[in-house]
PDB file of C-alpha atoms in Angstrom:
ATOM      1  CA  MET A   1      20.201 -24.183 -45.695  1.00  0.00           C
ATOM      2  CA  LYS A   2      17.102 -26.326 -45.590  1.00  0.00           C
ATOM      3  CA  GLU A   3      13.915 -24.232 -45.452  1.00  0.00           C
ATOM      4  CA  ILE A   4      11.659 -25.157 -42.559  1.00  0.00           C
ATOM      5  CA  PRO A   5       7.942 -24.899 -43.322  1.00  0.00           C
ATOM      6  CA  THR A   6       5.695 -22.856 -41.049  1.00  0.00           C
ATOM      7  CA  MET A   7       2.871 -25.030 -39.790  1.00  0.00           C
ATOM      8  CA  THR A   8      -0.176 -24.972 -37.585  1.00  0.00           C
ATOM      9  CA  PHE A   9      -0.860 -28.379 -36.097  1.00  0.00           C
ATOM     10  CA  PRO A  10      -2.582 -30.104 -33.173  1.00  0.00           C
ATOM     11  CA  GLY A  11      -1.068 -30.769 -29.790  1.00  0.00           C
ATOM     12  CA  ALA A  12       2.099 -32.738 -29.275  1.00  0.00           C
ATOM     13  CA  ASP A  13       0.067 -35.758 -28.211  1.00  0.00           C
ATOM     14  CA  GLY A  14      -1.808 -35.793 -31.504  1.00  0.00           C
ATOM     15  CA  ALA A  15      -5.036 -34.540 -29.908  1.00  0.00           C
ATOM     16  CA  PRO A  16      -6.809 -31.387 -31.061  1.00  0.00           C
ATOM     17  CA  ALA A  17      -5.537 -28.223 -29.398  1.00  0.00           C
ATOM     18  CA  SER A  18      -7.534 -27.183 -26.361  1.00  0.00           C
ATOM     19  CA  ALA A  19      -8.452 -23.662 -25.273  1.00  0.00           C
ATOM     20  CA  GLY A  20      -7.064 -24.306 -21.801  1.00  0.00           C
ATOM     21  CA  SER A  21      -8.600 -24.729 -18.365  1.00  0.00           C
ATOM     22  CA  SER A  22      -8.827 -20.967 -17.861  1.00  0.00           C
ATOM     23  CA  GLY A  23     -10.129 -20.351 -21.394  1.00  0.00           C
ATOM     24  CA  PRO A  24      -8.439 -18.499 -24.233  1.00  0.00           C
ATOM     25  CA  THR A  25      -6.303 -15.445 -23.555  1.00  0.00           C
ATOM     26  CA  PRO A  26      -8.643 -12.540 -22.762  1.00  0.00           C
ATOM     27  CA  LEU A  27      -8.402  -9.202 -24.544  1.00  0.00           C
ATOM     28  CA  THR A  28      -8.610  -7.348 -21.209  1.00  0.00           C
ATOM     29  CA  LEU A  29      -7.403  -8.095 -17.690  1.00  0.00           C
ATOM     30  CA  THR A  30      -9.226  -6.462 -14.784  1.00  0.00           C
ATOM     31  CA  PRO A  31      -7.673  -6.250 -11.310  1.00  0.00           C
ATOM     32  CA  GLY A  32      -9.956  -7.676  -8.641  1.00  0.00           C
ATOM     33  CA  LYS A  33      -9.708  -8.086  -4.899  1.00  0.00           C
ATOM     34  CA  PRO A  34      -6.029  -8.913  -4.335  1.00  0.00           C
ATOM     35  CA  ILE A  35      -4.470 -11.528  -2.100  1.00  0.00           C
ATOM     36  CA  ARG A  36      -2.865  -9.445   0.659  1.00  0.00           C
ATOM     37  CA  LEU A  37       0.264 -10.677   2.397  1.00  0.00           C
ATOM     38  CA  ALA A  38       1.913  -9.064   5.410  1.00  0.00           C
ATOM     39  CA  ALA A  39       5.080  -9.720   7.445  1.00  0.00           C
ATOM     40  CA  GLY A  40       6.536  -7.210   9.858  1.00  0.00           C
ATOM     41  CA  ALA A  41       6.522  -3.827   8.139  1.00  0.00           C
ATOM     42  CA  LEU A  42       6.279  -5.341   4.646  1.00  0.00           C
ATOM     43  CA  VAL A  43       3.076  -5.697   2.650  1.00  0.00           C
ATOM     44  CA  ALA A  44       2.448  -7.367  -0.709  1.00  0.00           C
ATOM     45  CA  GLU A  45      -0.553  -7.791  -2.981  1.00  0.00           C
ATOM     46  CA  VAL A  46      -1.040 -10.484  -5.628  1.00  0.00           C
ATOM     47  CA  GLN A  47      -3.527 -10.421  -8.515  1.00  0.00           C
ATOM     48  CA  PRO A  48      -4.159 -14.036  -9.667  1.00  0.00           C
ATOM     49  CA  GLY A  49      -6.591 -12.934 -12.353  1.00  0.00           C
ATOM     50  CA  CYS A  50      -4.081 -10.542 -13.914  1.00  0.00           C
ATOM     51  CA  GLY A  51      -1.337 -12.929 -14.954  1.00  0.00           C
ATOM     52  CA  ALA A  52      -0.326 -13.904 -11.395  1.00  0.00           C
ATOM     53  CA  ARG A  53       1.165 -10.453 -10.898  1.00  0.00           C
ATOM     54  CA  LEU A  54       2.778  -9.320  -7.699  1.00  0.00           C
ATOM     55  CA  ALA A  55       0.835  -6.063  -7.842  1.00  0.00           C
ATOM     56  CA  ARG A  56       2.467  -4.296  -4.902  1.00  0.00           C
ATOM     57  CA  LEU A  57       5.527  -4.663  -2.676  1.00  0.00           C
ATOM     58  CA  ALA A  58       5.906  -1.973  -0.036  1.00  0.00           C
ATOM     59  CA  ARG A  59       7.061  -1.063   3.457  1.00  0.00           C
ATOM     60  CA  ARG A  60       4.806   0.716   5.961  1.00  0.00           C
ATOM     61  CA  ASP A  61       6.616   2.572   8.741  1.00  0.00           C
ATOM     62  CA  THR A  62       5.371   3.320  12.267  1.00  0.00           C
ATOM     63  CA  ARG A  63       3.894   6.649  11.129  1.00  0.00           C
ATOM     64  CA  GLY A  64       1.851   4.956   8.447  1.00  0.00           C
ATOM     65  CA  ASP A  65       3.972   6.204   5.544  1.00  0.00           C
ATOM     66  CA  VAL A  66       4.350   3.718   2.678  1.00  0.00           C
ATOM     67  CA  PHE A  67       7.411   3.183   0.469  1.00  0.00           C
ATOM     68  CA  ASP A  68       6.721   1.210  -2.705  1.00  0.00           C
ATOM     69  CA  TYR A  69       9.694  -0.780  -4.023  1.00  0.00           C
ATOM     70  CA  LEU A  70       7.801  -1.901  -7.129  1.00  0.00           C
ATOM     71  CA  VAL A  71       5.692   0.383  -9.279  1.00  0.00           C
ATOM     72  CA  PRO A  72       2.135  -0.360  -8.014  1.00  0.00           C
ATOM     73  CA  LEU A  73      -0.158  -2.019 -10.542  1.00  0.00           C
ATOM     74  CA  GLY A  74      -3.270   0.048  -9.815  1.00  0.00           C
ATOM     75  CA  ASN A  75      -6.918  -0.904 -10.257  1.00  0.00           C
ATOM     76  CA  ASP A  76      -7.681   0.024 -13.877  1.00  0.00           C
ATOM     77  CA  PRO A  77      -8.413  -2.670 -16.507  1.00  0.00           C
ATOM     78  CA  PHE A  78      -5.715  -3.079 -19.132  1.00  0.00           C
ATOM     79  CA  SER A  79      -5.127  -4.850 -22.423  1.00  0.00           C
ATOM     80  CA  SER A  80      -3.514  -8.273 -22.065  1.00  0.00           C
ATOM     81  CA  ASP A  81      -1.193  -7.167 -24.890  1.00  0.00           C
ATOM     82  CA  GLU A  82      -0.419  -3.641 -23.577  1.00  0.00           C
ATOM     83  CA  TRP A  83       0.103  -4.101 -19.859  1.00  0.00           C
ATOM     84  CA  PRO A  84       1.096  -1.398 -17.330  1.00  0.00           C
ATOM     85  CA  LYS A  85       4.809  -1.179 -16.560  1.00  0.00           C
ATOM     86  CA  ALA A  86       4.190  -2.152 -12.966  1.00  0.00           C
ATOM     87  CA  GLY A  87       4.369  -4.961 -10.421  1.00  0.00           C
ATOM     88  CA  ALA A  88       6.130  -8.252 -11.250  1.00  0.00           C
ATOM     89  CA  PHE A  89       4.947 -11.105 -13.446  1.00  0.00           C
ATOM     90  CA  PRO A  90       6.066 -14.609 -14.514  1.00  0.00           C
ATOM     91  CA  MET A  91       7.392 -15.285 -18.020  1.00  0.00           C
ATOM     92  CA  LEU A  92       6.678 -18.728 -19.473  1.00  0.00           C
ATOM     93  CA  PRO A  93       6.981 -21.091 -21.335  1.00  0.00           C
ATOM     94  CA  TYR A  94       9.822 -18.827 -22.574  1.00  0.00           C
ATOM     95  CA  THR A  95      11.048 -15.319 -21.792  1.00  0.00           C
ATOM     96  CA  ASN A  96      11.077 -12.104 -23.771  1.00  0.00           C
ATOM     97  CA  MET A  97      10.720 -12.463 -27.559  1.00  0.00           C
ATOM     98  CA  LEU A  98      11.132 -15.170 -30.158  1.00  0.00           C
ATOM     99  CA  ARG A  99      12.632 -14.045 -33.465  1.00  0.00           C
ATOM    100  CA  ASP A 100       9.747 -13.399 -35.871  1.00  0.00           C
ATOM    101  CA  ASP A 101       7.427 -14.829 -33.175  1.00  0.00           C
ATOM    102  CA  THR A 102       8.474 -18.274 -34.369  1.00  0.00           C
ATOM    103  CA  LEU A 103       9.898 -21.297 -32.551  1.00  0.00           C
ATOM    104  CA  HIS A 104      12.035 -23.654 -34.646  1.00  0.00           C
ATOM    105  CA  TRP A 105      11.740 -27.079 -33.094  1.00  0.00           C
ATOM    106  CA  ARG A 106      12.950 -30.360 -34.589  1.00  0.00           C
ATOM    107  CA  GLU A 107      12.378 -29.399 -38.215  1.00  0.00           C
ATOM    108  CA  ARG A 108       9.095 -27.628 -37.500  1.00  0.00           C
ATOM    109  CA  ALA A 109       8.339 -23.917 -37.286  1.00  0.00           C
ATOM    110  CA  ILE A 110       5.648 -22.952 -34.777  1.00  0.00           C
ATOM    111  CA  VAL A 111       4.172 -19.447 -34.881  1.00  0.00           C
ATOM    112  CA  ALA A 112       3.894 -18.662 -31.167  1.00  0.00           C
ATOM    113  CA  ARG A 113       1.470 -15.771 -31.370  1.00  0.00           C
ATOM    114  CA  GLU A 114      -2.258 -15.672 -30.727  1.00  0.00           C
ATOM    115  CA  THR A 115      -4.170 -13.563 -33.204  1.00  0.00           C
ATOM    116  CA  PRO A 116      -5.947 -11.236 -32.797  1.00  0.00           C
ATOM    117  CA  VAL A 117      -5.186 -11.229 -29.057  1.00  0.00           C
ATOM    118  CA  ALA A 118      -1.460 -10.485 -29.233  1.00  0.00           C
ATOM    119  CA  SER A 119       0.585  -8.208 -31.447  1.00  0.00           C
ATOM    120  CA  SER A 120       3.681 -10.269 -30.622  1.00  0.00           C
ATOM    121  CA  SER A 121       4.775 -13.299 -28.615  1.00  0.00           C
ATOM    122  CA  LEU A 122       6.488 -11.124 -26.008  1.00  0.00           C
ATOM    123  CA  HIS A 123       6.969 -12.916 -22.663  1.00  0.00           C
ATOM    124  CA  GLY A 124       4.709 -15.890 -23.460  1.00  0.00           C
ATOM    125  CA  TRP A 125       1.268 -16.507 -21.930  1.00  0.00           C
ATOM    126  CA  GLY A 126       1.622 -16.634 -18.158  1.00  0.00           C
ATOM    127  CA  LEU A 127       1.245 -12.857 -17.732  1.00  0.00           C
ATOM    128  CA  ARG A 128      -1.835 -12.726 -20.019  1.00  0.00           C
ATOM    129  CA  ARG A 129      -4.098 -15.250 -18.283  1.00  0.00           C
ATOM    130  CA  ALA A 130      -5.909 -15.832 -15.025  1.00  0.00           C
ATOM    131  CA  TRP A 131      -4.285 -18.255 -12.572  1.00  0.00           C
ATOM    132  CA  ASP A 132      -6.056 -20.394  -9.992  1.00  0.00           C
ATOM    133  CA  VAL A 133      -5.381 -19.988  -6.280  1.00  0.00           C
ATOM    134  CA  VAL A 134      -4.488 -23.370  -4.779  1.00  0.00           C
ATOM    135  CA  ASP A 135      -3.207 -22.232  -1.361  1.00  0.00           C
ATOM    136  CA  GLU A 136      -3.314 -19.036   0.664  1.00  0.00           C
ATOM    137  CA  SER A 137      -2.130 -17.884   4.090  1.00  0.00           C
ATOM    138  CA  PRO A 138      -1.292 -14.519   5.694  1.00  0.00           C
ATOM    139  CA  HIS A 139       2.324 -14.815   4.447  1.00  0.00           C
ATOM    140  CA  CYS A 140       2.130 -16.952   1.296  1.00  0.00           C
ATOM    141  CA  CYS A 141       0.028 -17.851  -1.717  1.00  0.00           C
ATOM    142  CA  VAL A 142       0.399 -20.528  -4.390  1.00  0.00           C
ATOM    143  CA  LEU A 143      -1.076 -20.068  -7.859  1.00  0.00           C
ATOM    144  CA  GLN A 144      -1.522 -22.580 -10.687  1.00  0.00           C
ATOM    145  CA  LEU A 145      -1.893 -22.271 -14.449  1.00  0.00           C
ATOM    146  CA  ASP A 146      -2.951 -25.313 -16.453  1.00  0.00           C
ATOM    147  CA  SER A 147      -2.408 -24.810 -20.198  1.00  0.00           C
ATOM    148  CA  PRO A 148      -3.405 -27.652 -22.548  1.00  0.00           C
ATOM    149  CA  ALA A 149      -1.827 -27.826 -25.998  1.00  0.00           C
ATOM    150  CA  GLN A 150      -2.798 -25.161 -28.521  1.00  0.00           C
ATOM    151  CA  PRO A 151      -1.668 -24.291 -32.050  1.00  0.00           C
ATOM    152  CA  GLU A 152       0.666 -21.604 -30.713  1.00  0.00           C
ATOM    153  CA  TRP A 153       2.258 -23.987 -28.192  1.00  0.00           C
ATOM    154  CA  PRO A 154       1.541 -27.659 -28.908  1.00  0.00           C
ATOM    155  CA  TRP A 155       2.411 -28.984 -25.465  1.00  0.00           C
ATOM    156  CA  HIS A 156       0.331 -29.353 -22.345  1.00  0.00           C
ATOM    157  CA  TYR A 157       2.041 -27.799 -19.342  1.00  0.00           C
ATOM    158  CA  GLN A 158       1.211 -26.869 -15.788  1.00  0.00           C
ATOM    159  CA  ALA A 159       2.864 -23.963 -13.986  1.00  0.00           C
ATOM    160  CA  TYR A 160       3.024 -22.995 -10.338  1.00  0.00           C
ATOM    161  CA  LEU A 161       3.999 -19.689  -8.744  1.00  0.00           C
ATOM    162  CA  SER A 162       4.470 -19.280  -5.010  1.00  0.00           C
ATOM    163  CA  VAL A 163       4.883 -15.849  -3.416  1.00  0.00           C
ATOM    164  CA  THR A 164       6.163 -15.901   0.174  1.00  0.00           C
ATOM    165  CA  LEU A 165       6.626 -12.729   2.225  1.00  0.00           C
ATOM    166  CA  ASP A 166       8.709 -12.521   5.372  1.00  0.00           C
ATOM    167  CA  ALA A 167       9.955  -9.609   7.460  1.00  0.00           C
ATOM    168  CA  LEU A 168      13.074  -9.219   5.274  1.00  0.00           C
ATOM    169  CA  GLY A 169      11.708  -9.636   1.766  1.00  0.00           C
ATOM    170  CA  VAL A 170       9.849 -11.836  -0.684  1.00  0.00           C
ATOM    171  CA  ASP A 171      10.524 -15.180  -2.390  1.00  0.00           C
ATOM    172  CA  MET A 172       9.019 -16.011  -5.782  1.00  0.00           C
ATOM    173  CA  GLN A 173       9.272 -19.626  -6.907  1.00  0.00           C
ATOM    174  CA  LEU A 174       8.186 -20.431 -10.471  1.00  0.00           C
ATOM    175  CA  SER A 175       7.965 -23.878 -12.057  1.00  0.00           C
ATOM    176  CA  ILE A 176       6.695 -25.472 -15.254  1.00  0.00           C
ATOM    177  CA  THR A 177       5.952 -29.189 -15.756  1.00  0.00           C
ATOM    178  CA  ASN A 178       5.543 -30.870 -19.117  1.00  0.00           C
ATOM    179  CA  LEU A 179       2.355 -32.967 -19.145  1.00  0.00           C
ATOM    180  CA  SER A 180       2.665 -33.914 -22.829  1.00  0.00           C
ATOM    181  CA  THR A 181       4.120 -37.253 -23.882  1.00  0.00           C
ATOM    182  CA  GLN A 182       6.711 -35.570 -26.115  1.00  0.00           C
ATOM    183  CA  ASP A 183       9.694 -33.423 -25.110  1.00  0.00           C
ATOM    184  CA  MET A 184       8.941 -29.729 -24.666  1.00  0.00           C
ATOM    185  CA  PRO A 185      11.355 -26.773 -24.969  1.00  0.00           C
ATOM    186  CA  ALA A 186      10.988 -24.451 -21.999  1.00  0.00           C
ATOM    187  CA  GLY A 187      12.370 -21.315 -20.393  1.00  0.00           C
ATOM    188  CA  LEU A 188      11.348 -19.267 -17.361  1.00  0.00           C
ATOM    189  CA  GLY A 189      11.766 -15.705 -16.187  1.00  0.00           C
ATOM    190  CA  LEU A 190      10.472 -13.229 -13.600  1.00  0.00           C
ATOM    191  CA  HIS A 191       9.893  -9.599 -14.516  1.00  0.00           C
ATOM    192  CA  PRO A 192       9.728  -6.970 -11.726  1.00  0.00           C
ATOM    193  CA  TYR A 193       9.356  -3.214 -12.319  1.00  0.00           C
ATOM    194  CA  PHE A 194      11.260  -1.401  -9.591  1.00  0.00           C
ATOM    195  CA  GLN A 195      10.909   2.279  -8.842  1.00  0.00           C
ATOM    196  CA  TRP A 196      13.977   3.997 -10.408  1.00  0.00           C
ATOM    197  CA  PRO A 197      13.941   7.696  -9.467  1.00  0.00           C
ATOM    198  CA  ALA A 198      16.873   9.985 -10.168  1.00  0.00           C
ATOM    199  CA  GLY A 199      19.803   9.377  -7.837  1.00  0.00           C
ATOM    200  CA  SER A 200      19.122   5.664  -7.351  1.00  0.00           C
ATOM    201  CA  ARG A 201      22.123   3.369  -7.811  1.00  0.00           C
ATOM    202  CA  LEU A 202      22.282  -0.149  -9.264  1.00  0.00           C
ATOM    203  CA  THR A 203      25.277  -2.417  -8.625  1.00  0.00           C
ATOM    204  CA  PHE A 204      25.830  -6.021  -9.746  1.00  0.00           C
ATOM    205  CA  GLU A 205      28.451  -8.393 -11.116  1.00  0.00           C
ATOM    206  CA  ALA A 206      28.296 -10.213 -14.442  1.00  0.00           C
ATOM    207  CA  GLU A 207      30.570 -12.481 -16.448  1.00  0.00           C
ATOM    208  CA  ALA A 208      29.778 -10.348 -19.510  1.00  0.00           C
ATOM    209  CA  ILE A 209      27.359  -7.691 -20.656  1.00  0.00           C
ATOM    210  CA  TRP A 210      25.704  -7.846 -24.065  1.00  0.00           C
ATOM    211  CA  ARG A 211      23.844  -4.959 -25.676  1.00  0.00           C
ATOM    212  CA  SER A 212      21.604  -4.587 -28.686  1.00  0.00           C
ATOM    213  CA  PRO A 213      23.036  -2.410 -31.482  1.00  0.00           C
ATOM    214  CA  SER A 214      20.070  -0.006 -31.320  1.00  0.00           C
ATOM    215  CA  GLU A 215      16.663   0.474 -29.728  1.00  0.00           C
ATOM    216  CA  ASP A 216      15.072  -0.883 -32.906  1.00  0.00           C
ATOM    217  CA  ILE A 217      16.821  -4.256 -32.481  1.00  0.00           C
ATOM    218  CA  ARG A 218      16.016  -6.087 -29.254  1.00  0.00           C
ATOM    219  CA  TRP A 219      18.581  -8.876 -29.503  1.00  0.00           C
ATOM    220  CA  PRO A 220      21.948  -8.914 -27.715  1.00  0.00           C
ATOM    221  CA  SER A 221      24.742  -8.618 -30.265  1.00  0.00           C
ATOM    222  CA  GLU A 222      27.514  -6.393 -28.881  1.00  0.00           C
ATOM    223  CA  GLN A 223      29.486  -7.939 -26.030  1.00  0.00           C
ATOM    224  CA  ARG A 224      31.349  -5.973 -23.372  1.00  0.00           C
ATOM    225  CA  VAL A 225      33.215  -8.067 -20.795  1.00  0.00           C
ATOM    226  CA  HIS A 226      33.385  -6.512 -17.340  1.00  0.00           C
ATOM    227  CA  VAL A 227      35.725  -7.327 -14.493  1.00  0.00           C
ATOM    228  CA  GLY A 228      34.421  -6.425 -11.043  1.00  0.00           C
ATOM    229  CA  GLU A 229      31.299  -4.587 -10.128  1.00  0.00           C
ATOM    230  CA  ILE A 230      29.033  -2.696 -12.528  1.00  0.00           C
ATOM    231  CA  GLU A 231      27.436   0.510 -11.290  1.00  0.00           C
ATOM    232  CA  VAL A 232      24.631   2.562 -12.868  1.00  0.00           C
ATOM    233  CA  VAL A 233      23.205   5.751 -11.376  1.00  0.00           C
ATOM    234  CA  SER A 234      19.706   6.757 -12.440  1.00  0.00           C
ATOM    235  CA  VAL A 235      19.015  10.122 -14.022  1.00  0.00           C
ATOM    236  CA  GLY A 236      15.305   9.329 -14.059  1.00  0.00           C
ATOM    237  CA  GLY A 237      15.429   6.422 -16.492  1.00  0.00           C
ATOM    238  CA  GLY A 238      17.835   4.852 -18.973  1.00  0.00           C
ATOM    239  CA  LEU A 239      21.033   2.827 -18.554  1.00  0.00           C
ATOM    240  CA  ASP A 240      23.819   4.412 -20.590  1.00  0.00           C
ATOM    241  CA  THR A 241      24.830   7.598 -22.361  1.00  0.00           C
ATOM    242  CA  GLU A 242      24.207   5.991 -25.781  1.00  0.00           C
ATOM    243  CA  GLY A 243      20.483   5.829 -25.087  1.00  0.00           C
ATOM    244  CA  ARG A 244      20.161   2.051 -25.019  1.00  0.00           C
ATOM    245  CA  SER A 245      17.566   0.797 -22.610  1.00  0.00           C
ATOM    246  CA  THR A 246      18.474  -2.888 -22.308  1.00  0.00           C
ATOM    247  CA  TRP A 247      21.510  -4.889 -21.217  1.00  0.00           C
ATOM    248  CA  PHE A 248      21.810  -8.682 -21.162  1.00  0.00           C
ATOM    249  CA  ALA A 249      24.067  -9.930 -18.378  1.00  0.00           C
ATOM    250  CA  GLU A 250      25.631 -13.394 -18.113  1.00  0.00           C
ATOM    251  CA  ALA A 251      25.741 -14.933 -14.655  1.00  0.00           C
ATOM    252  CA  PRO A 252      29.210 -14.776 -13.037  1.00  0.00           C
ATOM    253  CA  VAL A 253      31.042 -18.077 -13.562  1.00  0.00           C
ATOM    254  CA  GLU A 254      32.610 -18.109 -10.108  1.00  0.00           C
ATOM    255  CA  SER A 255      29.403 -17.674  -8.091  1.00  0.00           C
ATOM    256  CA  GLY A 256      26.878 -18.911 -10.675  1.00  0.00           C
ATOM    257  CA  ARG A 257      24.285 -16.520  -9.283  1.00  0.00           C
ATOM    258  CA  PHE A 258      23.063 -12.933  -9.512  1.00  0.00           C
ATOM    259  CA  ASP A 259      23.009 -10.402  -6.679  1.00  0.00           C
ATOM    260  CA  ALA A 260      21.808  -7.089  -8.086  1.00  0.00           C
ATOM    261  CA  ARG A 261      21.401  -4.319  -5.519  1.00  0.00           C
ATOM    262  CA  LEU A 262      19.324  -1.184  -5.947  1.00  0.00           C
ATOM    263  CA  ASP A 263      20.011   1.642  -3.483  1.00  0.00           C
ATOM    264  CA  TYR A 264      17.584   4.527  -3.372  1.00  0.00           C
ATOM    265  CA  ALA A 265      18.693   8.136  -2.977  1.00  0.00           C
ATOM    266  CA  GLY A 266      19.429   9.008   0.624  1.00  0.00           C
ATOM    267  CA  GLY A 267      20.544   5.473   1.441  1.00  0.00           C
ATOM    268  CA  LEU A 268      17.509   4.669   3.566  1.00  0.00           C
ATOM    269  CA  ARG A 269      15.959   2.018   1.326  1.00  0.00           C
ATOM    270  CA  SER A 270      17.376  -0.765  -0.856  1.00  0.00           C
ATOM    271  CA  ALA A 271      16.269  -3.867  -2.766  1.00  0.00           C
ATOM    272  CA  THR A 272      18.528  -6.779  -3.722  1.00  0.00           C
ATOM    273  CA  VAL A 273      17.477  -9.290  -6.379  1.00  0.00           C
ATOM    274  CA  ARG A 274      19.051 -12.734  -5.979  1.00  0.00           C
ATOM    275  CA  SER A 275      18.747 -15.811  -8.184  1.00  0.00           C
ATOM    276  CA  SER A 276      20.869 -18.946  -8.340  1.00  0.00           C
ATOM    277  CA  ASP A 277      18.763 -20.578 -11.100  1.00  0.00           C
ATOM    278  CA  ALA A 278      19.138 -17.883 -13.774  1.00  0.00           C
ATOM    279  CA  SER A 279      21.895 -17.891 -16.355  1.00  0.00           C
ATOM    280  CA  TRP A 280      20.932 -14.427 -17.638  1.00  0.00           C
ATOM    281  CA  LEU A 281      19.754 -11.176 -16.096  1.00  0.00           C
ATOM    282  CA  VAL A 282      17.947  -8.723 -18.367  1.00  0.00           C
ATOM    283  CA  VAL A 283      18.416  -5.135 -17.158  1.00  0.00           C
ATOM    284  CA  HIS A 284      15.918  -2.749 -18.725  1.00  0.00           C
ATOM    285  CA  SER A 285      15.103   0.947 -18.222  1.00  0.00           C
ATOM    286  CA  PRO A 286      13.965   3.208 -21.072  1.00  0.00           C
ATOM    287  CA  ALA A 287      15.212   6.789 -21.069  1.00  0.00           C
ATOM    288  CA  GLY A 288      12.815   9.123 -19.325  1.00  0.00           C
ATOM    289  CA  ARG A 289      10.841   6.305 -17.659  1.00  0.00           C
ATOM    290  CA  PRO A 290      11.551   6.040 -13.907  1.00  0.00           C
ATOM    291  CA  TYR A 291      11.366   2.257 -13.624  1.00  0.00           C
ATOM    292  CA  LEU A 292      14.021  -0.460 -13.699  1.00  0.00           C
ATOM    293  CA  CYS A 293      13.467  -4.099 -14.627  1.00  0.00           C
ATOM    294  CA  LEU A 294      15.838  -6.775 -13.264  1.00  0.00           C
ATOM    295  CA  GLU A 295      14.705  -9.999 -14.942  1.00  0.00           C
ATOM    296  CA  PRO A 296      16.325 -13.337 -14.024  1.00  0.00           C
ATOM    297  CA  SER A 297      15.955 -15.700 -16.991  1.00  0.00           C
ATOM    298  CA  THR A 298      16.953 -19.268 -17.806  1.00  0.00           C
ATOM    299  CA  HIS A 299      17.855 -18.595 -21.443  1.00  0.00           C
ATOM    300  CA  ARG A 300      19.319 -15.902 -23.660  1.00  0.00           C
ATOM    301  CA  VAL A 301      16.945 -13.424 -25.278  1.00  0.00           C
ATOM    302  CA  GLY A 302      16.406 -14.156 -28.975  1.00  0.00           C
ATOM    303  CA  ALA A 303      18.244 -17.487 -28.814  1.00  0.00           C
ATOM    304  CA  PHE A 304      15.478 -19.750 -27.510  1.00  0.00           C
ATOM    305  CA  ASP A 305      15.804 -22.063 -30.543  1.00  0.00           C
ATOM    306  CA  ASP A 306      19.215 -23.125 -29.194  1.00  0.00           C
ATOM    307  CA  ASP A 307      19.337 -22.054 -25.541  1.00  0.00           C
ATOM    308  CA  HIS A 308      16.173 -23.665 -24.102  1.00  0.00           C
ATOM    309  CA  VAL A 309      15.921 -26.500 -21.598  1.00  0.00           C
ATOM    310  CA  VAL A 310      14.367 -29.696 -22.970  1.00  0.00           C
ATOM    311  CA  VAL A 311      11.756 -30.894 -20.482  1.00  0.00           C
ATOM    312  CA  ALA A 312      10.639 -34.506 -20.872  1.00  0.00           C
ATOM    313  CA  HIS A 313       7.199 -35.804 -19.936  1.00  0.00           C
ATOM    314  CA  GLY A 314       6.594 -35.330 -16.222  1.00  0.00           C
ATOM    315  CA  GLN A 315       9.763 -33.311 -15.672  1.00  0.00           C
ATOM    316  CA  THR A 316       9.855 -29.812 -14.167  1.00  0.00           C
ATOM    317  CA  LEU A 317      11.943 -26.680 -14.740  1.00  0.00           C
ATOM    318  CA  ASP A 318      12.306 -24.266 -11.799  1.00  0.00           C
ATOM    319  CA  LEU A 319      13.324 -20.637 -11.326  1.00  0.00           C
ATOM    320  CA  SER A 320      13.546 -18.714  -8.057  1.00  0.00           C
ATOM    321  CA  MET A 321      13.947 -15.047  -7.251  1.00  0.00           C
ATOM    322  CA  ARG A 322      14.544 -13.586  -3.807  1.00  0.00           C
ATOM    323  CA  ILE A 323      14.122  -9.847  -3.209  1.00  0.00           C
ATOM    324  CA  ASP A 324      15.692  -8.680   0.051  1.00  0.00           C
ATOM    325  CA  LEU A 325      14.347  -5.316   1.213  1.00  0.00           C
ATOM    326  CA  ALA A 326      15.741  -2.713   3.568  1.00  0.00           C
TER     327      ALA A 326
END
């Protein structure tokens, strides 16, 4: 096999890499005054300066009691490389991890990791940087991230995230546009942390489920094909009796979309994640940690070298996620 050299080089347009309109990735992110959205009994908070995170998603009843569907982000500063397991954030220009933090692209090897800011390339850069607010209303906000080419990602791209709250739930629309003259590989994902107390039940359908062979290996390698609905009941964290925390689900061929429903103990509250743009759903819950991640993604974890979308100059890749709440 031909060995591909690892290189650091200027942007795809041949210009020197730029630090980006929002500056280099900061070591620390500090929650500020959030954008507050409200519709009916639902409330949401967005933190543009903390990686465009949906920091809270909750229901307030007539007595003033609040039920949080997502783990609330909180107000404490945190490392951009060791973030709280809370809220929901965008993943771009790829999702999850690259093998050895390296992208192999047309006979080049690009080390996609900022040093000393990041210990790995996990989830890309969108969650680590401040986004600009370009529109805001009582029910919706639109955020923008402009990222010129850099050694770790030699393409100039622009991303938008809209968060729209209505009386039944929330819509998150994520897009990335290639502003470089050369083709860019791209992938998108959304990463919510749902509350997952003991007794909660998750149900969804998948064409196939893949698992990693152990917790030390984060790539899907063992396939289990399921027919019909998959059900998992929480014991306060974790997904299966073998102690594995992550499943990788293929979208059902017949419907081409995901509908993953989370019912909380007592049957009074539920959250349903829907996406028709995602070909994979990452399901993640470590043992002993009462949160559940349901992550719609456009490409397979660990296979970005082959499974990405090629976005030409001026073209856009989109991903949507709807969370219906009861």
